[in-house]
PDB file of C-alpha atoms and ligand atoms in Angstrom:
ATOM      1  CA  SER G   1      69.631 134.905  88.836  1.00  0.00           C
ATOM      2  CA  GLU G   2      71.128 132.792  86.274  1.00  0.00           C
ATOM      3  CA  SER G   3      74.871 133.525  87.440  1.00  0.00           C
ATOM      4  CA  ARG G   4      77.049 130.475  87.969  1.00  0.00           C
ATOM      5  CA  PHE G   5      78.443 132.205  90.949  1.00  0.00           C
ATOM      6  CA  THR G   6      75.374 132.502  93.247  1.00  0.00           C
ATOM      7  CA  GLU G   7      73.235 129.584  94.847  1.00  0.00           C
ATOM      8  CA  PRO G   8      70.838 128.163  92.572  1.00  0.00           C
ATOM      9  CA  THR G   9      67.152 128.569  93.155  1.00  0.00           C
ATOM     10  CA  LEU G  10      63.809 126.707  92.218  1.00  0.00           C
ATOM     11  CA  ASP G  11      63.228 129.603  89.687  1.00  0.00           C
ATOM     12  CA  ASP G  12      66.854 128.893  88.186  1.00  0.00           C
ATOM     13  CA  LEU G  13      65.961 125.219  87.606  1.00  0.00           C
ATOM     14  CA  ARG G  14      62.422 125.823  86.300  1.00  0.00           C
ATOM     15  CA  ALA G  15      63.943 128.425  83.730  1.00  0.00           C
ATOM     16  CA  ALA G  16      66.453 125.932  82.683  1.00  0.00           C
ATOM     17  CA  LEU G  17      63.907 123.184  82.309  1.00  0.00           C
ATOM     18  CA  VAL G  18      61.465 125.836  80.001  1.00  0.00           C
ATOM     19  CA  ARG G  19      64.494 126.686  78.006  1.00  0.00           C
ATOM     20  CA  VAL G  20      65.541 123.057  77.095  1.00  0.00           C
ATOM     21  CA  ASP G  21      62.104 121.193  77.167  1.00  0.00           C
ATOM     22  CA  ALA G  22      59.575 124.213  76.909  1.00  0.00           C
ATOM     23  CA  THR G  23      58.085 122.970  80.159  1.00  0.00           C
ATOM     24  CA  ASP G  24      59.011 123.230  83.944  1.00  0.00           C
ATOM     25  CA  TYR G  25      57.159 119.793  84.671  1.00  0.00           C
ATOM     26  CA  GLY G  26      55.713 121.478  87.415  1.00  0.00           C
ATOM     27  CA  ALA G  27      58.872 120.984  89.646  1.00  0.00           C
ATOM     28  CA  HIS G  28      58.252 122.151  93.446  1.00  0.00           C
ATOM     29  CA  SER G  29      59.553 121.493  96.809  1.00  0.00           C
ATOM     30  CA  PRO G  30      63.217 120.626  96.007  1.00  0.00           C
ATOM     31  CA  ARG G  31      65.048 118.726  98.737  1.00  0.00           C
ATOM     32  CA  PHE G  32      68.270 120.650  97.727  1.00  0.00           C
ATOM     33  CA  ILE G  33      69.726 122.207  94.605  1.00  0.00           C
ATOM     34  CA  SER G  34      73.418 122.501  93.600  1.00  0.00           C
ATOM     35  CA  ARG G  35      75.333 123.239  90.636  1.00  0.00           C
ATOM     36  CA  PHE G  36      77.884 121.102  88.992  1.00  0.00           C
ATOM     37  CA  THR G  37      80.156 121.657  85.982  1.00  0.00           C
ATOM     38  CA  ASP G  38      82.746 119.585  84.213  1.00  0.00           C
ATOM     39  CA  MET G  39      85.497 121.265  86.155  1.00  0.00           C
ATOM     40  CA  THR G  40      88.436 119.056  86.030  1.00  0.00           C
ATOM     41  CA  ARG G  41      90.939 119.375  88.577  1.00  0.00           C
ATOM     42  CA  GLN G  42      93.495 117.418  90.886  1.00  0.00           C
ATOM     43  CA  ALA G  43      95.457 118.182  93.959  1.00  0.00           C
ATOM     44  CA  VAL G  44      99.015 118.322  93.184  1.00  0.00           C
ATOM     45  CA  THR G  45      99.887 116.119  96.312  1.00  0.00           C
ATOM     46  CA  TYR G  46      97.824 114.128  98.408  1.00  0.00           C
ATOM     47  CA  ARG G  47      99.949 114.375 101.547  1.00  0.00           C
ATOM     48  CA  ALA G  48     101.485 117.437 102.906  1.00  0.00           C
ATOM     49  CA  GLY G  49     102.772 116.360 106.246  1.00  0.00           C
ATOM     50  CA  ARG G  50      99.717 115.649 108.756  1.00  0.00           C
ATOM     51  CA  VAL G  51      97.314 116.924 105.988  1.00  0.00           C
ATOM     52  CA  LEU G  52      95.918 114.054 103.743  1.00  0.00           C
ATOM     53  CA  LEU G  53      93.354 114.558 100.933  1.00  0.00           C
ATOM     54  CA  ALA G  54      90.833 112.031  99.810  1.00  0.00           C
ATOM     55  CA  GLY G  55      87.745 111.957  97.693  1.00  0.00           C
ATOM     56  CA  ASP G  56      86.359 115.230  96.083  1.00  0.00           C
ATOM     57  CA  ALA G  57      88.808 117.198  97.968  1.00  0.00           C
ATOM     58  CA  ALA G  58      91.584 115.769  96.117  1.00  0.00           C
ATOM     59  CA  HIS G  59      89.923 115.613  92.607  1.00  0.00           C
ATOM     60  CA  VAL G  60      86.773 116.664  90.841  1.00  0.00           C
ATOM     61  CA  HIS G  61      85.692 115.777  87.362  1.00  0.00           C
ATOM     62  CA  ALA G  62      82.518 115.501  85.196  1.00  0.00           C
ATOM     63  CA  PRO G  63      80.131 112.924  86.782  1.00  0.00           C
ATOM     64  CA  LEU G  64      80.039 110.990  83.678  1.00  0.00           C
ATOM     65  CA  GLY G  65      80.374 107.174  84.156  1.00  0.00           C
ATOM     66  CA  GLY G  66      79.540 107.692  87.972  1.00  0.00           C
ATOM     67  CA  GLN G  67      82.928 107.150  89.003  1.00  0.00           C
ATOM     68  CA  GLY G  68      83.649 110.036  91.612  1.00  0.00           C
ATOM     69  CA  LEU G  69      82.204 108.044  94.781  1.00  0.00           C
ATOM     70  CA  ASN G  70      83.924 104.749  93.979  1.00  0.00           C
ATOM     71  CA  LEU G  71      87.251 106.817  93.495  1.00  0.00           C
ATOM     72  CA  GLY G  72      86.750 108.570  96.745  1.00  0.00           C
ATOM     73  CA  VAL G  73      85.806 105.444  98.680  1.00  0.00           C
ATOM     74  CA  GLN G  74      88.915 103.529  97.415  1.00  0.00           C
ATOM     75  CA  ASP G  75      91.157 106.563  98.234  1.00  0.00           C
ATOM     76  CA  SER G  76      89.855 106.247 101.968  1.00  0.00           C
ATOM     77  CA  VAL G  77      90.152 102.560 101.946  1.00  0.00           C
ATOM     78  CA  ASN G  78      93.543 102.877 100.684  1.00  0.00           C
ATOM     79  CA  LEU G  79      94.535 105.379 103.139  1.00  0.00           C
ATOM     80  CA  GLY G  80      92.690 103.985 106.128  1.00  0.00           C
ATOM     81  CA  TRP G  81      94.647 100.888 106.942  1.00  0.00           C
ATOM     82  CA  LYS G  82      98.157 102.885 106.108  1.00  0.00           C
ATOM     83  CA  LEU G  83      97.043 105.536 108.524  1.00  0.00           C
ATOM     84  CA  ALA G  84      96.036 103.221 111.353  1.00  0.00           C
ATOM     85  CA  ARG G  85      99.217 101.211 111.221  1.00  0.00           C
ATOM     86  CA  VAL G  86     101.317 104.408 111.183  1.00  0.00           C
ATOM     87  CA  VAL G  87      99.742 105.880 114.212  1.00  0.00           C
ATOM     88  CA  LEU G  88      99.856 102.560 116.155  1.00  0.00           C
ATOM     89  CA  GLY G  89     103.404 102.272 115.150  1.00  0.00           C
ATOM     90  CA  THR G  90     103.272  99.033 113.411  1.00  0.00           C
ATOM     91  CA  SER G  91     104.279 100.498 109.962  1.00  0.00           C
ATOM     92  CA  PRO G  92     106.815 103.135 109.106  1.00  0.00           C
ATOM     93  CA  ASP G  93     105.722 106.869 108.519  1.00  0.00           C
ATOM     94  CA  ALA G  94     106.787 106.300 104.854  1.00  0.00           C
ATOM     95  CA  LEU G  95     103.874 104.007 104.212  1.00  0.00           C
ATOM     96  CA  LEU G  96     101.632 106.951 104.263  1.00  0.00           C
ATOM     97  CA  ASP G  97     103.457 108.323 101.194  1.00  0.00           C
ATOM     98  CA  THR G  98     102.363 105.150  99.071  1.00  0.00           C
ATOM     99  CA  TYR G  99      98.909 106.677  99.504  1.00  0.00           C
ATOM    100  CA  HIS G 100      99.804 109.395  96.930  1.00  0.00           C
ATOM    101  CA  ALA G 101     102.084 107.283  94.833  1.00  0.00           C
ATOM    102  CA  GLU G 102      99.187 104.630  94.424  1.00  0.00           C
ATOM    103  CA  ARG G 103      95.950 106.832  94.164  1.00  0.00           C
ATOM    104  CA  HIS G 104      97.006 109.973  92.493  1.00  0.00           C
ATOM    105  CA  PRO G 105      97.521 108.015  89.106  1.00  0.00           C
ATOM    106  CA  VAL G 106      94.273 106.216  89.755  1.00  0.00           C
ATOM    107  CA  ALA G 107      92.242 109.706  89.791  1.00  0.00           C
ATOM    108  CA  ALA G 108      94.439 111.297  86.816  1.00  0.00           C
ATOM    109  CA  ARG G 109      93.067 108.340  84.531  1.00  0.00           C
ATOM    110  CA  VAL G 110      89.660 108.793  85.606  1.00  0.00           C
ATOM    111  CA  MET G 111      89.920 112.443  84.831  1.00  0.00           C
ATOM    112  CA  HIS G 112      91.349 111.655  81.600  1.00  0.00           C
ATOM    113  CA  ASN G 113      88.392 109.233  80.540  1.00  0.00           C
ATOM    114  CA  THR G 114      85.742 111.783  81.957  1.00  0.00           C
ATOM    115  CA  MET G 115      87.253 114.473  79.789  1.00  0.00           C
ATOM    116  CA  ALA G 116      87.088 112.175  76.781  1.00  0.00           C
ATOM    117  CA  GLN G 117      83.523 111.209  77.420  1.00  0.00           C
ATOM    118  CA  ARG G 118      82.889 114.948  77.965  1.00  0.00           C
ATOM    119  CA  ALA G 119      84.302 115.603  74.514  1.00  0.00           C
ATOM    120  CA  LEU G 120      82.192 113.077  72.957  1.00  0.00           C
ATOM    121  CA  GLY G 121      79.175 114.736  74.138  1.00  0.00           C
ATOM    122  CA  ALA G 122      79.266 117.430  71.882  1.00  0.00           C
ATOM    123  CA  THR G 123      76.641 117.485  69.025  1.00  0.00           C
ATOM    124  CA  ASP G 124      78.315 118.991  66.188  1.00  0.00           C
ATOM    125  CA  ASP G 125      78.679 116.657  63.046  1.00  0.00           C
ATOM    126  CA  ARG G 126      82.253 115.850  63.469  1.00  0.00           C
ATOM    127  CA  THR G 127      81.937 114.732  67.218  1.00  0.00           C
ATOM    128  CA  SER G 128      78.883 112.811  66.189  1.00  0.00           C
ATOM    129  CA  ALA G 129      80.786 110.891  63.684  1.00  0.00           C
ATOM    130  CA  LEU G 130      83.452 110.286  66.450  1.00  0.00           C
ATOM    131  CA  ARG G 131      81.068 109.051  68.616  1.00  0.00           C
ATOM    132  CA  SER G 132      79.593 106.645  66.220  1.00  0.00           C
ATOM    133  CA  VAL G 133      83.310 105.273  65.594  1.00  0.00           C
ATOM    134  CA  MET G 134      83.596 104.734  69.227  1.00  0.00           C
ATOM    135  CA  SER G 135      80.257 102.892  69.333  1.00  0.00           C
ATOM    136  CA  ASP G 136      81.454 100.588  66.423  1.00  0.00           C
ATOM    137  CA  LEU G 137      84.661  99.897  68.421  1.00  0.00           C
ATOM    138  CA  LEU G 138      82.777  99.234  71.797  1.00  0.00           C
ATOM    139  CA  ALA G 139      80.838  96.420  69.964  1.00  0.00           C
ATOM    140  CA  PHE G 140      83.990  94.259  70.099  1.00  0.00           C
ATOM    141  CA  ASP G 141      84.790  92.303  73.425  1.00  0.00           C
ATOM    142  CA  GLU G 142      88.420  93.502  73.795  1.00  0.00           C
ATOM    143  CA  PRO G 143      87.775  97.234  73.886  1.00  0.00           C
ATOM    144  CA  ARG G 144      84.523  97.071  75.712  1.00  0.00           C
ATOM    145  CA  THR G 145      86.188  95.031  78.682  1.00  0.00           C
ATOM    146  CA  HIS G 146      89.064  97.477  78.753  1.00  0.00           C
ATOM    147  CA  MET G 147      86.671 100.322  79.124  1.00  0.00           C
ATOM    148  CA  ALA G 148      84.264  98.658  81.578  1.00  0.00           C
ATOM    149  CA  ALA G 149      87.339  97.558  83.712  1.00  0.00           C
ATOM    150  CA  MET G 150      88.329 100.954  83.750  1.00  0.00           C
ATOM    151  CA  ILE G 151      85.208 102.759  84.477  1.00  0.00           C
ATOM    152  CA  SER G 152      84.468 100.124  87.215  1.00  0.00           C
ATOM    153  CA  GLY G 153      87.904 100.405  88.631  1.00  0.00           C
ATOM    154  CA  LEU G 154      88.467  96.748  88.476  1.00  0.00           C
ATOM    155  CA  ASP G 155      91.668  97.020  86.571  1.00  0.00           C
ATOM    156  CA  ILE G 156      93.587  98.896  89.185  1.00  0.00           C
ATOM    157  CA  HIS G 157      97.060  97.772  90.107  1.00  0.00           C
ATOM    158  CA  TYR G 158      99.541  99.385  92.066  1.00  0.00           C
ATOM    159  CA  ALA G 159     103.286  99.070  91.292  1.00  0.00           C
ATOM    160  CA  THR G 160     104.488 100.105  94.817  1.00  0.00           C
ATOM    161  CA  GLY G 161     106.643  97.666  96.696  1.00  0.00           C
ATOM    162  CA  ARG G 162     107.179  95.597  93.781  1.00  0.00           C
ATOM    163  CA  THR G 163     110.703  94.064  93.282  1.00  0.00           C
ATOM    164  CA  ALA G 164     112.487  92.482  90.439  1.00  0.00           C
ATOM    165  CA  ASP G 165     111.559  89.225  91.811  1.00  0.00           C
ATOM    166  CA  ASP G 166     107.986  89.716  91.957  1.00  0.00           C
ATOM    167  CA  ASP G 167     106.566  88.797  88.790  1.00  0.00           C
ATOM    168  CA  HIS G 168     103.127  87.221  89.543  1.00  0.00           C
ATOM    169  CA  PRO G 169     100.489  89.197  87.600  1.00  0.00           C
ATOM    170  CA  MET G 170      98.213  89.247  90.899  1.00  0.00           C
ATOM    171  CA  ILE G 171     100.756  91.622  92.766  1.00  0.00           C
ATOM    172  CA  GLY G 172      99.161  95.010  93.305  1.00  0.00           C
ATOM    173  CA  ARG G 173      95.783  93.894  92.057  1.00  0.00           C
ATOM    174  CA  ARG G 174      92.528  93.149  94.034  1.00  0.00           C
ATOM    175  CA  VAL G 175      92.614  89.554  95.427  1.00  0.00           C
ATOM    176  CA  PRO G 176      89.521  87.520  93.662  1.00  0.00           C
ATOM    177  CA  ASP G 177      87.019  86.150  96.387  1.00  0.00           C
ATOM    178  CA  LEU G 178      87.581  82.248  96.041  1.00  0.00           C
ATOM    179  CA  ASP G 179      86.123  79.389  98.135  1.00  0.00           C
ATOM    180  CA  LEU G 180      88.620  78.135 100.674  1.00  0.00           C
ATOM    181  CA  VAL G 181      88.879  75.360 103.205  1.00  0.00           C
ATOM    182  CA  THR G 182      90.665  75.977 106.278  1.00  0.00           C
ATOM    183  CA  SER G 183      90.895  73.824 109.696  1.00  0.00           C
ATOM    184  CA  ASP G 184      87.708  75.847 110.565  1.00  0.00           C
ATOM    185  CA  GLY G 185      85.922  74.455 107.457  1.00  0.00           C
ATOM    186  CA  PRO G 186      84.644  76.127 104.183  1.00  0.00           C
ATOM    187  CA  SER G 187      85.023  79.968 103.760  1.00  0.00           C
ATOM    188  CA  ARG G 188      85.617  82.598 101.291  1.00  0.00           C
ATOM    189  CA  ILE G 189      88.675  84.827 101.049  1.00  0.00           C
ATOM    190  CA  TYR G 190      86.775  88.115 101.621  1.00  0.00           C
ATOM    191  CA  GLU G 191      85.461  86.757 105.039  1.00  0.00           C
ATOM    192  CA  HIS G 192      89.116  86.651 106.261  1.00  0.00           C
ATOM    193  CA  LEU G 193      89.488  90.340 105.034  1.00  0.00           C
ATOM    194  CA  HIS G 194      86.623  91.748 107.401  1.00  0.00           C
ATOM    195  CA  ARG G 195      89.064  92.442 110.163  1.00  0.00           C
ATOM    196  CA  ALA G 196      91.161  94.661 107.767  1.00  0.00           C
ATOM    197  CA  GLU G 197      94.449  93.068 108.732  1.00  0.00           C
ATOM    198  CA  PRO G 198      97.331  92.102 107.036  1.00  0.00           C
ATOM    199  CA  LEU G 199      96.894  88.372 105.910  1.00  0.00           C
ATOM    200  CA  LEU G 200      99.352  85.655 104.589  1.00  0.00           C
ATOM    201  CA  LEU G 201      97.244  82.944 102.768  1.00  0.00           C
ATOM    202  CA  ASP G 202      99.236  79.836 102.610  1.00  0.00           C
ATOM    203  CA  LEU G 203      97.669  77.697 100.065  1.00  0.00           C
ATOM    204  CA  ASP G 204     100.353  74.867  99.749  1.00  0.00           C
ATOM    205  CA  PRO G 205     100.022  72.246 102.335  1.00  0.00           C
ATOM    206  CA  GLY G 206     103.760  71.171 101.830  1.00  0.00           C
ATOM    207  CA  SER G 207     105.211  74.552 102.391  1.00  0.00           C
ATOM    208  CA  ASP G 208     107.175  75.935 105.390  1.00  0.00           C
ATOM    209  CA  LEU G 209     106.727  79.626 105.049  1.00  0.00           C
ATOM    210  CA  ASP G 210     108.795  81.470 108.037  1.00  0.00           C
ATOM    211  CA  THR G 211     106.888  84.511 109.152  1.00  0.00           C
ATOM    212  CA  SER G 212     107.372  83.932 112.741  1.00  0.00           C
ATOM    213  CA  ARG G 213     109.146  87.348 113.171  1.00  0.00           C
ATOM    214  CA  TRP G 214     105.790  88.969 111.709  1.00  0.00           C
ATOM    215  CA  ARG G 215     103.322  86.529 113.786  1.00  0.00           C
ATOM    216  CA  GLU G 216     102.091  89.639 116.013  1.00  0.00           C
ATOM    217  CA  ARG G 217     101.493  91.694 112.998  1.00  0.00           C
ATOM    218  CA  VAL G 218     100.286  89.436 110.104  1.00  0.00           C
ATOM    219  CA  ARG G 219      97.564  86.931 110.559  1.00  0.00           C
ATOM    220  CA  HIS G 220      98.577  83.536 108.999  1.00  0.00           C
ATOM    221  CA  ILE G 221      95.989  81.130 107.718  1.00  0.00           C
ATOM    222  CA  ASP G 222      96.632  77.601 106.012  1.00  0.00           C
ATOM    223  CA  ALA G 223      94.195  76.936 103.381  1.00  0.00           C
ATOM    224  CA  THR G 224      93.286  74.863 100.340  1.00  0.00           C
ATOM    225  CA  CYS G 225      91.552  76.419  97.289  1.00  0.00           C
ATOM    226  CA  THR G 226      90.609  74.603  94.299  1.00  0.00           C
ATOM    227  CA  GLY G 227      88.975  77.469  92.360  1.00  0.00           C
ATOM    228  CA  THR G 228      90.294  79.045  89.130  1.00  0.00           C
ATOM    229  CA  TRP G 229      92.322  82.296  89.786  1.00  0.00           C
ATOM    230  CA  GLU G 230      90.547  84.403  87.174  1.00  0.00           C
ATOM    231  CA  LEU G 231      91.099  88.404  87.458  1.00  0.00           C
ATOM    232  CA  PRO G 232      89.097  91.280  85.401  1.00  0.00           C
ATOM    233  CA  VAL G 233      90.665  91.906  82.218  1.00  0.00           C
ATOM    234  CA  LEU G 234      93.637  89.416  82.480  1.00  0.00           C
ATOM    235  CA  GLY G 235      91.475  86.457  82.868  1.00  0.00           C
ATOM    236  CA  GLU G 236      93.008  83.190  84.353  1.00  0.00           C
ATOM    237  CA  VAL G 237      96.489  83.603  85.960  1.00  0.00           C
ATOM    238  CA  PRO G 238      98.704  80.777  87.595  1.00  0.00           C
ATOM    239  CA  ALA G 239      97.356  79.635  90.855  1.00  0.00           C
ATOM    240  CA  PRO G 240      99.662  81.200  93.582  1.00  0.00           C
ATOM    241  CA  SER G 241     101.011  78.764  96.375  1.00  0.00           C
ATOM    242  CA  ALA G 242     100.630  81.794  98.762  1.00  0.00           C
ATOM    243  CA  LEU G 243      99.499  85.444  99.088  1.00  0.00           C
ATOM    244  CA  LEU G 244     100.185  88.290 101.218  1.00  0.00           C
ATOM    245  CA  ILE G 245      96.972  90.341 101.251  1.00  0.00           C
ATOM    246  CA  ARG G 246      97.102  93.963 102.280  1.00  0.00           C
ATOM    247  CA  PRO G 247      93.919  95.082 104.521  1.00  0.00           C
ATOM    248  CA  ASP G 248      92.387  96.885 101.390  1.00  0.00           C
ATOM    249  CA  GLY G 249      92.364  93.581  99.512  1.00  0.00           C
ATOM    250  CA  HIS G 250      95.256  94.191  97.274  1.00  0.00           C
ATOM    251  CA  VAL G 251      97.805  91.592  97.014  1.00  0.00           C
ATOM    252  CA  ALA G 252     101.263  92.625  98.340  1.00  0.00           C
ATOM    253  CA  TRP G 253     103.095  89.368  97.405  1.00  0.00           C
ATOM    254  CA  ALA G 254     102.026  86.102  95.588  1.00  0.00           C
ATOM    255  CA  GLY G 255     104.231  83.131  95.842  1.00  0.00           C
ATOM    256  CA  SER G 256     104.965  80.404  93.276  1.00  0.00           C
ATOM    257  CA  ARG G 257     106.211  77.358  95.600  1.00  0.00           C
ATOM    258  CA  THR G 258     109.028  79.718  96.910  1.00  0.00           C
ATOM    259  CA  ASP G 259     109.106  82.510  99.434  1.00  0.00           C
ATOM    260  CA  THR G 260     111.205  84.789  97.063  1.00  0.00           C
ATOM    261  CA  GLY G 261     110.456  88.392  97.912  1.00  0.00           C
ATOM    262  CA  LEU G 262     108.096  87.478 100.875  1.00  0.00           C
ATOM    263  CA  HIS G 263     110.224  88.919 103.549  1.00  0.00           C
ATOM    264  CA  VAL G 264     110.769  92.000 101.353  1.00  0.00           C
ATOM    265  CA  ALA G 265     107.147  92.598 100.988  1.00  0.00           C
ATOM    266  CA  LEU G 266     106.357  91.888 104.843  1.00  0.00           C
ATOM    267  CA  ARG G 267     109.085  94.626 105.580  1.00  0.00           C
ATOM    268  CA  THR G 268     107.786  96.970 103.288  1.00  0.00           C
ATOM    269  CA  TRP G 269     104.422  97.017 104.230  1.00  0.00           C
ATOM    270  CA  PHE G 270     104.204  95.834 107.874  1.00  0.00           C
ATOM    271  CA  ASP G 271     107.289  96.408 109.509  1.00  0.00           C
ATOM    272  CA  ALA G 272     107.683  99.121 112.151  1.00  0.00           C
TER     273      ALA G 272
HETATM  274  C1  FAD J   1      75.262 115.237  89.508  1.00  0.00           C
HETATM  275  C2  FAD J   1      76.410 114.505  89.848  1.00  0.00           C
HETATM  276  C3  FAD J   1      76.059 113.152  89.802  1.00  0.00           C
HETATM  277  C4  FAD J   1      76.967 112.152  90.366  1.00  0.00           C
HETATM  278  N1  FAD J   1      76.764 110.683  90.133  1.00  0.00           N
HETATM  279  C5  FAD J   1      77.805 109.968  90.611  1.00  0.00           C
HETATM  280  C6  FAD J   1      77.483 108.565  90.377  1.00  0.00           C
HETATM  281  O1  FAD J   1      76.430 107.983  89.903  1.00  0.00           O
HETATM  282  N2  FAD J   1      78.614 107.711  90.943  1.00  0.00           N
HETATM  283  C7  FAD J   1      79.454 107.959  91.651  1.00  0.00           C
HETATM  284  O2  FAD J   1      80.277 107.368  92.221  1.00  0.00           O
HETATM  285  N3  FAD J   1      79.795 109.341  91.694  1.00  0.00           N
HETATM  286  C8  FAD J   1      78.990 110.352  91.361  1.00  0.00           C
HETATM  287  N4  FAD J   1      79.226 111.516  91.691  1.00  0.00           N
HETATM  288  C9  FAD J   1      80.336 112.058  92.395  1.00  0.00           C
HETATM  289  C10 FAD J   1      79.848 111.859  93.800  1.00  0.00           C
HETATM  290  O3  FAD J   1      78.889 112.428  94.216  1.00  0.00           O
HETATM  291  C11 FAD J   1      81.126 112.468  94.620  1.00  0.00           C
HETATM  292  O4  FAD J   1      82.431 112.195  94.078  1.00  0.00           O
HETATM  293  C12 FAD J   1      81.345 112.183  96.184  1.00  0.00           C
HETATM  294  O5  FAD J   1      79.943 112.448  96.607  1.00  0.00           O
HETATM  295  C13 FAD J   1      82.477 112.745  96.925  1.00  0.00           C
HETATM  296  O6  FAD J   1      82.391 112.565  98.274  1.00  0.00           O
HETATM  297  P1  FAD J   1      83.299 113.332  99.149  1.00  0.00           P
HETATM  298  O7  FAD J   1      82.751 112.618 100.329  1.00  0.00           O
HETATM  299  O8  FAD J   1      84.594 113.144  98.692  1.00  0.00           O
HETATM  300  O9  FAD J   1      82.932 114.760  99.257  1.00  0.00           O
HETATM  301  P2  FAD J   1      81.307 115.396  99.524  1.00  0.00           P
HETATM  302  O10 FAD J   1      80.310 114.539  99.049  1.00  0.00           O
HETATM  303  O11 FAD J   1      81.316 116.749  98.662  1.00  0.00           O
HETATM  304  O12 FAD J   1      81.321 115.600 101.071  1.00  0.00           O
HETATM  305  C14 FAD J   1      82.028 116.733 101.521  1.00  0.00           C
HETATM  306  C15 FAD J   1      81.260 116.966 102.809  1.00  0.00           C
HETATM  307  O13 FAD J   1      81.790 118.052 103.705  1.00  0.00           O
HETATM  308  C16 FAD J   1      81.059 119.007 103.993  1.00  0.00           C
HETATM  309  N5  FAD J   1      82.012 120.144 104.348  1.00  0.00           N
HETATM  310  C17 FAD J   1      82.428 121.073 103.446  1.00  0.00           C
HETATM  311  N6  FAD J   1      83.167 121.886 103.972  1.00  0.00           N
HETATM  312  C18 FAD J   1      83.095 121.851 105.260  1.00  0.00           C
HETATM  313  C19 FAD J   1      83.572 122.412 106.639  1.00  0.00           C
HETATM  314  N7  FAD J   1      84.307 123.467 106.537  1.00  0.00           N
HETATM  315  N8  FAD J   1      83.153 122.061 107.802  1.00  0.00           N
HETATM  316  C20 FAD J   1      82.412 120.726 107.806  1.00  0.00           C
HETATM  317  N9  FAD J   1      81.857 120.277 106.737  1.00  0.00           N
HETATM  318  C21 FAD J   1      82.187 120.689 105.498  1.00  0.00           C
HETATM  319  C22 FAD J   1      80.220 119.309 102.895  1.00  0.00           C
HETATM  320  O14 FAD J   1      78.792 119.788 103.219  1.00  0.00           O
HETATM  321  C23 FAD J   1      79.910 117.766 102.479  1.00  0.00           C
HETATM  322  O15 FAD J   1      78.964 117.026 103.249  1.00  0.00           O
HETATM  323  C24 FAD J   1      78.153 112.524  91.021  1.00  0.00           C
HETATM  324  C25 FAD J   1      78.410 113.931  91.317  1.00  0.00           C
HETATM  325  C26 FAD J   1      77.383 115.007  90.735  1.00  0.00           C
HETATM  326  C27 FAD J   1      77.722 116.369  90.889  1.00  0.00           C
END
């Protein structure tokens, strides 16, 4: 049957192929067949008490741009460490509400751009003209970088927990994977994130950041880093003197030779 409301069969697939391409290409022995549409929907809230939604349970959209899986995995990475800390009692329950606050707008934006891509796929003359105007615009570096960073999710920055004192552009963004030298020798930032623990990276040999109260909860590493701090879309940003990195690799706080805002960030993210 060709109804959208029944399980699709191999005959449905063959009939569709014949309709579009005048041949079924000899299709046989399918591993599985399923239907998908450009349905675009998002759960109003990702958290209701002890019920949390992530991945396609929280949002569905047309698969254009191949963004759904990435979005769902990043939901889970954002939620996983928060859930673990709240269950272990090392962060307050309110931490779980930042999951919706941070991830709901990200999926809303993906749905927005997949709807736009879907609209651009129409074949009438006016849409063909619009597609060609878009192609012309995407020949320029700035719009192309903007679109690529959006579709790859590399431009994501979270605004939660930010205070008026926190103005470093890295706050809320994913930390880049730069080379470090610690007392154990050379390493890269991401190696220190494998344990999925909060990390305070002190990059100023002369500094004396007092994190004694959080010693049990936040790993503190002294290191030097001579690399260039380059972020997707933004380009080079001022080198921070210290960074507080969340277990999901996003920056909770960045210092510029002062600890202003550090204790607020530590309390916000990692206090019980
Ligand atoms: C044609 C197509 C192409 C795509 N291409 C891309 C791409 O290139 N890149 C990309 O990033 N994304 C792509 N996506 C999107 C991506 O496949 C989804 O976003 C992703 O698989 C969602 O993962 P999920 O774990 O949230 O949900 P699912 O993969 O749907 O997993 C949910 C699982 O739960 C099981 N389940 C459901 N109900 C129950 C129940 N009651 N009890 C037990 N188990 C249950 C289901 O059987 C399923 O295995 C594409 C999607 C489509 C349709």
